[in-house]
CSV table of N, CA and C in Angstrom, one decimal:
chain,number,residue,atom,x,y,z
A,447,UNK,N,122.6,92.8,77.7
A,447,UNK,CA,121.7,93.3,78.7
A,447,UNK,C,120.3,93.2,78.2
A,448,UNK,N,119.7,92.4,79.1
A,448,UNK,CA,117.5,92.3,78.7
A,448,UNK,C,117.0,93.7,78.9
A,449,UNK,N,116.4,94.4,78.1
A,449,UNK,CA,115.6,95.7,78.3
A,449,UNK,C,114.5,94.9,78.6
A,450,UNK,N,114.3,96.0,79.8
A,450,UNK,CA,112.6,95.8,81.0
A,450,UNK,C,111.8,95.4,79.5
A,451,UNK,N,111.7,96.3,78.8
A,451,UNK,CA,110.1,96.0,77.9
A,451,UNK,C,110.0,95.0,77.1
A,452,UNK,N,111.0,94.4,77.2
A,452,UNK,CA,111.1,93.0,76.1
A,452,UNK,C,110.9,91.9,77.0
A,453,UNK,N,110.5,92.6,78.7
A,453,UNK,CA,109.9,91.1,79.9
A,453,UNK,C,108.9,91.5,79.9
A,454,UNK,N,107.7,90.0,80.3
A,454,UNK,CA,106.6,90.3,80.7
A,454,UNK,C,106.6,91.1,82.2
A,455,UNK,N,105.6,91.5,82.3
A,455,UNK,CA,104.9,92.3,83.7
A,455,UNK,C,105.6,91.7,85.1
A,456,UNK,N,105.3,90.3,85.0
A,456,UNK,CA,106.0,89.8,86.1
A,456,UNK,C,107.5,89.5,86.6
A,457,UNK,N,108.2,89.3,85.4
A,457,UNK,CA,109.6,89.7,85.6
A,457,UNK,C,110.5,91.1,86.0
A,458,UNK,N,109.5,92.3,86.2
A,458,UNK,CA,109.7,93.3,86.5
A,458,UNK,C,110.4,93.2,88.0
A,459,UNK,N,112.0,93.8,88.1
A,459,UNK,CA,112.4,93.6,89.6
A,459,UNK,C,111.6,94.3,91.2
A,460,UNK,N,110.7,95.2,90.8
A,460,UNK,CA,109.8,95.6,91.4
A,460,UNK,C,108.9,94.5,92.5
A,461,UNK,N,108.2,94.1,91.7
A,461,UNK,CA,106.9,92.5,91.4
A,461,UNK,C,108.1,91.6,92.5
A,462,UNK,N,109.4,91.0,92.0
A,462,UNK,CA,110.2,90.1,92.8
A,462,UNK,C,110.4,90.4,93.7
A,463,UNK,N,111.0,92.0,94.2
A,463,UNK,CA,111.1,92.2,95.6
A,463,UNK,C,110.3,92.3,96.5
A,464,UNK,N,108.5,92.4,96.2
A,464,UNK,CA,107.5,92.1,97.1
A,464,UNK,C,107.0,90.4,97.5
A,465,UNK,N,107.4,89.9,96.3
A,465,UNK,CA,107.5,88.7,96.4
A,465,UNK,C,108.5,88.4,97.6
A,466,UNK,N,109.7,88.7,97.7
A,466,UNK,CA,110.7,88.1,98.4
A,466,UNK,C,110.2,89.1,99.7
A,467,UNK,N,109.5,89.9,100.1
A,467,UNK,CA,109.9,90.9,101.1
A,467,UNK,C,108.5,90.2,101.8
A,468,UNK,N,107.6,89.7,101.2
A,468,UNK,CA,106.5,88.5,101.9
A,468,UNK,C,106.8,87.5,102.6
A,469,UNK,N,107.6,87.2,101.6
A,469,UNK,CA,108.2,85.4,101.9
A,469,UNK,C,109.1,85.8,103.0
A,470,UNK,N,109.5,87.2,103.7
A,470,UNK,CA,110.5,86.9,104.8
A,470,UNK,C,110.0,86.4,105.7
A,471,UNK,N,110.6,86.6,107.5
A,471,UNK,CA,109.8,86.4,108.6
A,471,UNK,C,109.3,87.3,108.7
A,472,UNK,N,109.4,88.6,108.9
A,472,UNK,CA,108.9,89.7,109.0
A,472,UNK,C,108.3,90.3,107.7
A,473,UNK,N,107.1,89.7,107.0
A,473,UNK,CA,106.4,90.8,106.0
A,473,UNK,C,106.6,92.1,105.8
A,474,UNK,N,106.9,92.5,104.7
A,474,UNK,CA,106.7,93.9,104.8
A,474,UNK,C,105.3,94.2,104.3
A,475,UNK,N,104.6,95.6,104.4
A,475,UNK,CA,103.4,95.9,104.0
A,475,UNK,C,103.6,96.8,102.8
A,476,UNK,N,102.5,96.0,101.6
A,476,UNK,CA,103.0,97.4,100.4
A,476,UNK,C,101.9,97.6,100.1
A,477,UNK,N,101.5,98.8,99.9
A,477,UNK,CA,100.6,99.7,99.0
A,477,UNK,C,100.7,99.6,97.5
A,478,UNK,N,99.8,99.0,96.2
A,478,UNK,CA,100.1,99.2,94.9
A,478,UNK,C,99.1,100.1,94.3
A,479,UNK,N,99.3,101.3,93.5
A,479,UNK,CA,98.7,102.1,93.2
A,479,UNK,C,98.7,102.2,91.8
A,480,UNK,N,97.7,102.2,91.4
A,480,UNK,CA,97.6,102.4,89.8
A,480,UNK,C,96.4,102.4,89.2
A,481,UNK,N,96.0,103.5,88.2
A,481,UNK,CA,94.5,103.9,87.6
A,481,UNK,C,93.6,102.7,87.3
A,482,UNK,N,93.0,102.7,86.5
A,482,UNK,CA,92.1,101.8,86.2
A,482,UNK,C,92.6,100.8,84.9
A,483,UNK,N,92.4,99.4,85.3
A,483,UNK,CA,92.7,98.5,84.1
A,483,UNK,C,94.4,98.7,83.5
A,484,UNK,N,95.2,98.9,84.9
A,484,UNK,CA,96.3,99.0,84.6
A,484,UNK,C,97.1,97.1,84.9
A,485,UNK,N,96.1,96.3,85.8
A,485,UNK,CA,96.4,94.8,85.7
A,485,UNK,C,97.1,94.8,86.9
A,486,UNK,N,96.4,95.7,88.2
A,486,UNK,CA,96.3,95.4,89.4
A,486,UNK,C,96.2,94.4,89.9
A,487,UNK,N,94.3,93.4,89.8
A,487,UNK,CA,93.9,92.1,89.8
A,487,UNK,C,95.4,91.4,89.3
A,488,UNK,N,95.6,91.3,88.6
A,488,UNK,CA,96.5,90.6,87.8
A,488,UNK,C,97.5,90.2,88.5
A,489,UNK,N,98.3,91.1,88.6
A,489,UNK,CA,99.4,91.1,89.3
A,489,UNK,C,99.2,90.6,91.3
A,490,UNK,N,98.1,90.9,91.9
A,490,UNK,CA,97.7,90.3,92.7
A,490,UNK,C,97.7,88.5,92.8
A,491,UNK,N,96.6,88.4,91.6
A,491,UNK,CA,96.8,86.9,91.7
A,491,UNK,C,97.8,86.3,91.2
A,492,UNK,N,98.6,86.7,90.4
A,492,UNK,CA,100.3,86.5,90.4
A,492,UNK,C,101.1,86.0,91.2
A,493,UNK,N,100.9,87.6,92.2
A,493,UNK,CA,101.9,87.2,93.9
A,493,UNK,C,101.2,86.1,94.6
A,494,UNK,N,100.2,86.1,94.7
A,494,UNK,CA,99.5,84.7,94.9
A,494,UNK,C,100.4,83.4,94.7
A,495,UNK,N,99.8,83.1,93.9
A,495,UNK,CA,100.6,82.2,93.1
A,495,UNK,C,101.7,82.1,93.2
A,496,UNK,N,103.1,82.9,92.8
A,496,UNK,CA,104.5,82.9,93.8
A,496,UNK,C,104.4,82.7,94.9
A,497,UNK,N,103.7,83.5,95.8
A,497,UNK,CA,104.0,83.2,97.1
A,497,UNK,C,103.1,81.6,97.6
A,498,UNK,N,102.3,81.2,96.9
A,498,UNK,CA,102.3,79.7,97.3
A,498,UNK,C,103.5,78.6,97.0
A,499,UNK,N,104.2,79.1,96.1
A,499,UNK,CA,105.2,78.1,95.4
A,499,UNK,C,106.7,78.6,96.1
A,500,UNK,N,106.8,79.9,96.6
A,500,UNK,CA,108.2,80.1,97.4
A,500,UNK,C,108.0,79.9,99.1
A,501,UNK,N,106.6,80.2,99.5
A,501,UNK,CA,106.5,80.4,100.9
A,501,UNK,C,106.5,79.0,101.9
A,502,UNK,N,106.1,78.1,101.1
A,502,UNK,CA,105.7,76.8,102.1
A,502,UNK,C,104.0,76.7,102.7
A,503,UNK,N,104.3,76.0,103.2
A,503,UNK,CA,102.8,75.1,104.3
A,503,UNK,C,102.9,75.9,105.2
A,504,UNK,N,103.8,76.8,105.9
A,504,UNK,CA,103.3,77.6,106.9
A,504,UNK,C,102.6,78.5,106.8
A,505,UNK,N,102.7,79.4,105.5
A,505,UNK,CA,102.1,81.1,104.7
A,505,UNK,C,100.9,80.7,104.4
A,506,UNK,N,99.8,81.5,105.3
A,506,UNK,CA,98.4,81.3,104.7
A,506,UNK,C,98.5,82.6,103.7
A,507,UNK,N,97.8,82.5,102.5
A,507,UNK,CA,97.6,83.3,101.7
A,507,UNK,C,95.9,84.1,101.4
A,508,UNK,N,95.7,85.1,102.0
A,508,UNK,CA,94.1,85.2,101.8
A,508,UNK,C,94.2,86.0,101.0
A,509,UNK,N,93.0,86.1,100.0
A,509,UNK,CA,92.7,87.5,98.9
A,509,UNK,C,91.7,87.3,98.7
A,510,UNK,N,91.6,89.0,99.3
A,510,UNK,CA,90.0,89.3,98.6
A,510,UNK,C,89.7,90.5,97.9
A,511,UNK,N,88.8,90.8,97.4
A,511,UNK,CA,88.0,91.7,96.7
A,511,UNK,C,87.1,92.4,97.3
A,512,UNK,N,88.1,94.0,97.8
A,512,UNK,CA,87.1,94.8,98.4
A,512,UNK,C,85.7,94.9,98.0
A,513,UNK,N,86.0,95.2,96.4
A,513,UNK,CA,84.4,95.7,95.7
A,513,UNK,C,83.4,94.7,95.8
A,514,UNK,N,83.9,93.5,96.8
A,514,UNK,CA,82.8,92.5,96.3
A,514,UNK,C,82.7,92.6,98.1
A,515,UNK,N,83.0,93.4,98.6
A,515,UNK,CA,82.4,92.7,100.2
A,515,UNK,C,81.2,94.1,100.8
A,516,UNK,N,80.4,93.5,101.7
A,516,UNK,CA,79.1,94.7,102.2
A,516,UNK,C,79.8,95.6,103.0
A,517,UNK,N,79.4,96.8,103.2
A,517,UNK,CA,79.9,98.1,104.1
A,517,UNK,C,80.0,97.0,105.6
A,518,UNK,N,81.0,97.3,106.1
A,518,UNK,CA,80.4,97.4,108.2
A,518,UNK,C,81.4,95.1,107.8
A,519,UNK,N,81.2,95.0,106.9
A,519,UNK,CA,82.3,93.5,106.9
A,519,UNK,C,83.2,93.5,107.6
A,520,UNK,N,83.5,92.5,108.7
A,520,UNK,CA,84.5,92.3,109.4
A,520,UNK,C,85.8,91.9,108.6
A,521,UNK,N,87.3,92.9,109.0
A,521,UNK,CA,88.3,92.5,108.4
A,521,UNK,C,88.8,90.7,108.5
A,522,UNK,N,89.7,89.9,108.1
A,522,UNK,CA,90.2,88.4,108.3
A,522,UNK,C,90.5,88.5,109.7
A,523,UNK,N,90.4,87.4,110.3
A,523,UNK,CA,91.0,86.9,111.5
A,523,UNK,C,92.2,86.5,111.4
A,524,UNK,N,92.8,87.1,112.5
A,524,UNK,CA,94.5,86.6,112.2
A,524,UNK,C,94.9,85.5,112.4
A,525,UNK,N,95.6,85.1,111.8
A,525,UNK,CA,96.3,83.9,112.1
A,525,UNK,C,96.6,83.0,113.1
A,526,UNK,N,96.3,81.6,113.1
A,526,UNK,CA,96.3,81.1,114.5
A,526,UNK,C,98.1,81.0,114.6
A,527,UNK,N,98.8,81.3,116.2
A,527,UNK,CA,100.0,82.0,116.8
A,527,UNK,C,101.2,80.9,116.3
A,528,UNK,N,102.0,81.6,115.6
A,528,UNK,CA,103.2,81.1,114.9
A,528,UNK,C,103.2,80.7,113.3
A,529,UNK,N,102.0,80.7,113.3
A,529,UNK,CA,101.6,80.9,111.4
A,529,UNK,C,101.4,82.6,111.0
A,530,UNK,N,102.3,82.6,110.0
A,530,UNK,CA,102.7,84.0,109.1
A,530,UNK,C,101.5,83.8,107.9
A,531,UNK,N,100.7,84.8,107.3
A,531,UNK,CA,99.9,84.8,106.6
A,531,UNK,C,100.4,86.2,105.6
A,532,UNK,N,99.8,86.5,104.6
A,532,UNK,CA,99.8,87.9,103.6
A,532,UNK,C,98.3,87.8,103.0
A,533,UNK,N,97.9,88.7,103.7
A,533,UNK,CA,96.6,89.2,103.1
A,533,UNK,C,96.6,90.2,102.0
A,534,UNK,N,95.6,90.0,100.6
A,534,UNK,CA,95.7,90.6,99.3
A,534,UNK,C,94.6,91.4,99.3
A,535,UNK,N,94.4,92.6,99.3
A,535,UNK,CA,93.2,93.1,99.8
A,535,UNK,C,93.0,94.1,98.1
A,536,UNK,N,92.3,93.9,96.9
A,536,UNK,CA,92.3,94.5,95.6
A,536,UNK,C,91.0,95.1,95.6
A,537,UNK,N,91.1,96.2,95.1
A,537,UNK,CA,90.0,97.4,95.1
A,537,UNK,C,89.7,98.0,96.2
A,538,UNK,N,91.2,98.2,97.6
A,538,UNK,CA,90.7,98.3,98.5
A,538,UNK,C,90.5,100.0,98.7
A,539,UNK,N,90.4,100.8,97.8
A,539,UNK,CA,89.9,102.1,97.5
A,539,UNK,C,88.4,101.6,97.7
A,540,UNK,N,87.5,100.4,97.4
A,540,UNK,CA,85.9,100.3,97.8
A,540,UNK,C,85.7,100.9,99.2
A,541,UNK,N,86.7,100.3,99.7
A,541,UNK,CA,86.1,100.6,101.6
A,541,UNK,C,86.1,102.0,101.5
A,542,UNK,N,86.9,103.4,100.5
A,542,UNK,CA,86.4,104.5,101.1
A,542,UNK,C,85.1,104.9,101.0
A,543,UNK,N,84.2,104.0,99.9
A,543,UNK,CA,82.4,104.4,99.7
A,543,UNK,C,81.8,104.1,101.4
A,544,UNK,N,82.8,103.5,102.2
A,544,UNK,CA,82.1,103.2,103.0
A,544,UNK,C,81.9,104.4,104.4
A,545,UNK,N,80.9,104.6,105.2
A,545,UNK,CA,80.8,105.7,106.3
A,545,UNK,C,81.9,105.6,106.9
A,546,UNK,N,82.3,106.0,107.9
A,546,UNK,CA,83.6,106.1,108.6
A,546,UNK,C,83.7,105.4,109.8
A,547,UNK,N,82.3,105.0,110.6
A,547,UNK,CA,82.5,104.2,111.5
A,547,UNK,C,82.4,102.6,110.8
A,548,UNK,N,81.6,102.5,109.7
A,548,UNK,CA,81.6,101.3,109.0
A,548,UNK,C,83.6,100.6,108.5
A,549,UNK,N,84.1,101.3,108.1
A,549,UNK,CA,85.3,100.8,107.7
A,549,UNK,C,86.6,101.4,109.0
A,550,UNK,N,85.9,101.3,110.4
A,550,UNK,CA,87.1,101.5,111.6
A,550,UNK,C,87.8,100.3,112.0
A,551,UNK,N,86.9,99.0,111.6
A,551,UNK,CA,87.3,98.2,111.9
A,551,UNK,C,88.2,97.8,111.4
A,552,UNK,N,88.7,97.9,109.7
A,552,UNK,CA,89.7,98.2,109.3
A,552,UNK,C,91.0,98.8,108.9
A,553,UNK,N,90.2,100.2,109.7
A,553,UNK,CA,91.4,101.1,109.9
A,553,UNK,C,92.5,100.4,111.2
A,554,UNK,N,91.4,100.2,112.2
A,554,UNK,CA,92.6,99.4,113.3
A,554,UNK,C,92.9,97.7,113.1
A,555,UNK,N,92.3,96.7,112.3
A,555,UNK,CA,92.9,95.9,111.7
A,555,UNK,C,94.1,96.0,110.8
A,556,UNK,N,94.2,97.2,110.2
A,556,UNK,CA,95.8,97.4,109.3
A,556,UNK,C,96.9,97.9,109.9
A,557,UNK,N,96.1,98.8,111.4
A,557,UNK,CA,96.9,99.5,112.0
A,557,UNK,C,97.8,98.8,113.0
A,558,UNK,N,97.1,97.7,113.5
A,558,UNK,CA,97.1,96.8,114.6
A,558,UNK,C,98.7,96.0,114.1
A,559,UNK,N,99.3,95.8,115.2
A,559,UNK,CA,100.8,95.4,115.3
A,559,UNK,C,100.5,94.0,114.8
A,560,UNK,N,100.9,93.4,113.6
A,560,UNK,CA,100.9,91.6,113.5
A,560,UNK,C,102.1,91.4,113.0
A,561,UNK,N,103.3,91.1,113.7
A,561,UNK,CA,104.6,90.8,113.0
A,561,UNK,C,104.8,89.6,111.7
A,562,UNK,N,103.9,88.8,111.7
A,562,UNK,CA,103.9,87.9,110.8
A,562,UNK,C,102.9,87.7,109.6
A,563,UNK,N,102.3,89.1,109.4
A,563,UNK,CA,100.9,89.3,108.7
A,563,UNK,C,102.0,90.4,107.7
A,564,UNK,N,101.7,90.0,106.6
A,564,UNK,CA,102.1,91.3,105.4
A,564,UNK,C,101.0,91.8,104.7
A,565,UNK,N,100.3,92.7,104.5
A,565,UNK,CA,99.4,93.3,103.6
A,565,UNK,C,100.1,93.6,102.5
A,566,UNK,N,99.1,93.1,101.3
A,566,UNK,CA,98.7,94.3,100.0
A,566,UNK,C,98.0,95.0,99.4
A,567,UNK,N,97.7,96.1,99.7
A,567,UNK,CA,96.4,96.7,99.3
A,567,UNK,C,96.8,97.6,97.6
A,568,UNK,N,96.1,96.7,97.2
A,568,UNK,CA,95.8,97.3,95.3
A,568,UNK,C,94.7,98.6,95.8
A,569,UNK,N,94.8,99.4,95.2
A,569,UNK,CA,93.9,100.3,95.3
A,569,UNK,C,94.7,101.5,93.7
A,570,UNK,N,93.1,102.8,93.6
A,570,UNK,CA,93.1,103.4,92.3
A,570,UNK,C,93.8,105.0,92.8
A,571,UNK,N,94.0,105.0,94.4
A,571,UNK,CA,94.4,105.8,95.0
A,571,UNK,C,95.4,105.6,96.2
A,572,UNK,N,96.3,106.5,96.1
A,572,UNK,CA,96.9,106.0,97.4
A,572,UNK,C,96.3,106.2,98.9
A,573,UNK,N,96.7,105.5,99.7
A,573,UNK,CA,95.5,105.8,101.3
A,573,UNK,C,95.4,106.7,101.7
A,574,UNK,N,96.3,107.7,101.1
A,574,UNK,CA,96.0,109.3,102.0
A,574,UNK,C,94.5,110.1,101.7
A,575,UNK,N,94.2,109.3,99.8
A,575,UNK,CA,93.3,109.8,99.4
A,575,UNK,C,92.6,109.2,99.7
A,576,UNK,N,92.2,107.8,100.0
A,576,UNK,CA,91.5,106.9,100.7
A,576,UNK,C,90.2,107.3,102.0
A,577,UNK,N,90.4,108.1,102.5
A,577,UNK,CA,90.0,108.5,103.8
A,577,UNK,C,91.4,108.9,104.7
A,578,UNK,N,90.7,110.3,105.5
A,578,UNK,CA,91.8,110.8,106.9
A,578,UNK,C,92.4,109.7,107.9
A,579,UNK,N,91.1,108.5,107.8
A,579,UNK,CA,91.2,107.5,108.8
A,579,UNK,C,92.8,107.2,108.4
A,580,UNK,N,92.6,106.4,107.3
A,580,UNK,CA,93.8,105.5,106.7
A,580,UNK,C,94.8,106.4,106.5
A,581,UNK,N,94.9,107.6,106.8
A,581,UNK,CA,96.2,108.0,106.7
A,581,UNK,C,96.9,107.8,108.0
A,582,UNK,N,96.6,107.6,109.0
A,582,UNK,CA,97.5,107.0,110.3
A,582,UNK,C,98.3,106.0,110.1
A,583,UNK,N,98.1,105.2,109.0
A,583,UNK,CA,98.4,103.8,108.6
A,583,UNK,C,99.6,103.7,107.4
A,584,UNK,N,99.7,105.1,106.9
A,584,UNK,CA,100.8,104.9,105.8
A,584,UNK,C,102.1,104.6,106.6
A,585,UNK,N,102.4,105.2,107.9
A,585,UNK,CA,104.1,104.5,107.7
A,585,UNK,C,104.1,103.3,108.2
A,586,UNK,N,103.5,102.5,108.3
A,586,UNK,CA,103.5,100.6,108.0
A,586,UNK,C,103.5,100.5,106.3
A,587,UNK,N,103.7,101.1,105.6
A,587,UNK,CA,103.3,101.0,104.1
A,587,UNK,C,104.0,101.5,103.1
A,588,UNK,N,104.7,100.4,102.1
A,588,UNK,CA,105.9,100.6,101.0
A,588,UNK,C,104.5,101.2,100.1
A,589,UNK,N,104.8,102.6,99.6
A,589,UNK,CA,103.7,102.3,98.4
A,589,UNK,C,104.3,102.5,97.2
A,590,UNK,N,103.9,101.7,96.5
A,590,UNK,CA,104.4,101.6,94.9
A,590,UNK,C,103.4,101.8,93.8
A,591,UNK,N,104.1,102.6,93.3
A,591,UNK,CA,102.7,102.8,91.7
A,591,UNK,C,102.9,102.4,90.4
A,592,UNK,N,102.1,101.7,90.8
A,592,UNK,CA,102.1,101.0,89.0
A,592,UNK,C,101.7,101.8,87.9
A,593,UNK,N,102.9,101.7,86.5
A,593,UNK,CA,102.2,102.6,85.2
A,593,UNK,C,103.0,101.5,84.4
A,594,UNK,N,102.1,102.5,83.3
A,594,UNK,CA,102.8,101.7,82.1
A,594,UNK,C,104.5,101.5,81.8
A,595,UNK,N,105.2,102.7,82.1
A,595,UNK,CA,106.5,102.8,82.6
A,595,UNK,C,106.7,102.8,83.8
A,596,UNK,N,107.9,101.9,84.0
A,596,UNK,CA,108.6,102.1,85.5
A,596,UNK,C,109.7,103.1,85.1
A,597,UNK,N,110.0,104.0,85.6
A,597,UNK,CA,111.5,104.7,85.3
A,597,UNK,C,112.5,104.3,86.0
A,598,UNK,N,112.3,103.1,87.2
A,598,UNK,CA,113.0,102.6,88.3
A,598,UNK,C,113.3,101.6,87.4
A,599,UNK,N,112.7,101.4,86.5
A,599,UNK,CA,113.9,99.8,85.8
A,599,UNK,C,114.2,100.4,84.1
């Protein structure tokens, strides 16, 4: 039997099931939670990477970096009809610095029905703490917390 701590990060059965639960037809949406410099980024551009190499020429893959975008930023445009995409959205705890009409556009871009769109939002909180807005939005949303121990593996 392999003990979890003798694999790297990404062999973790956690990491593979969002990989595979992307790559379906129907995305699932996950929430990743975890403190500071726990290798959020990281693990983002990871799934990246897998999911260019399991998904094909149809999966557009976008990621971005909340902390790096201005208050009132328009969310991605969805995908032109019958292309499935997963959007990586990391530090997305930045958008709660932002006012509340500034980040609605958001709130109803995550909320908004896209059967072939899967979100990831890394964030240092989970969305309830995020703003009131984004709590309408958790049950579209697996959330998982990353720590140094998983006790699930």
């Amino acid at each position: 039997m392999v003990k979890m701590h003798s694999l790297p990060i990404f062999a973790r059965p956690a990491l593979q099931r969002i990989i595979q639960n992307f790559c379906a037809q129907q995305p699932v949406n996950v929430s990743l939670v975890g403190g500071p410099l726990l290798g959020k980024s990281v693990v983002l551009t990871y799934l990246a990477e897998e999911m260019v190499r399991a998904g094909g020429s149809s999966r557009s893959i976008v990621q971005i970096n909340c902390a790096q975008i201005r208050p009132g930023t328009p969310p991605p445009l969805a995908p032109p009809e019958g292309e499935a995409s997963v959007v990586l959205l990391d530090n997305f705890d930045g958008i709660s610095r932002w006012r509340e009409e500034e980040r609605r556009g958001w709130v109803d871009w995550i909320a908004s029905p896209q059967p072939a769109r899967g979100l990831l939002l890394a964030s240092q909180c989970p969305l309830h703490a995020i703003g009131a807005d984004f709590g309408a939005v958790l049950p579209y949303f697996q959330q998982n917390f990353l720590g140094l121990i998983d006790g699930a593996e």
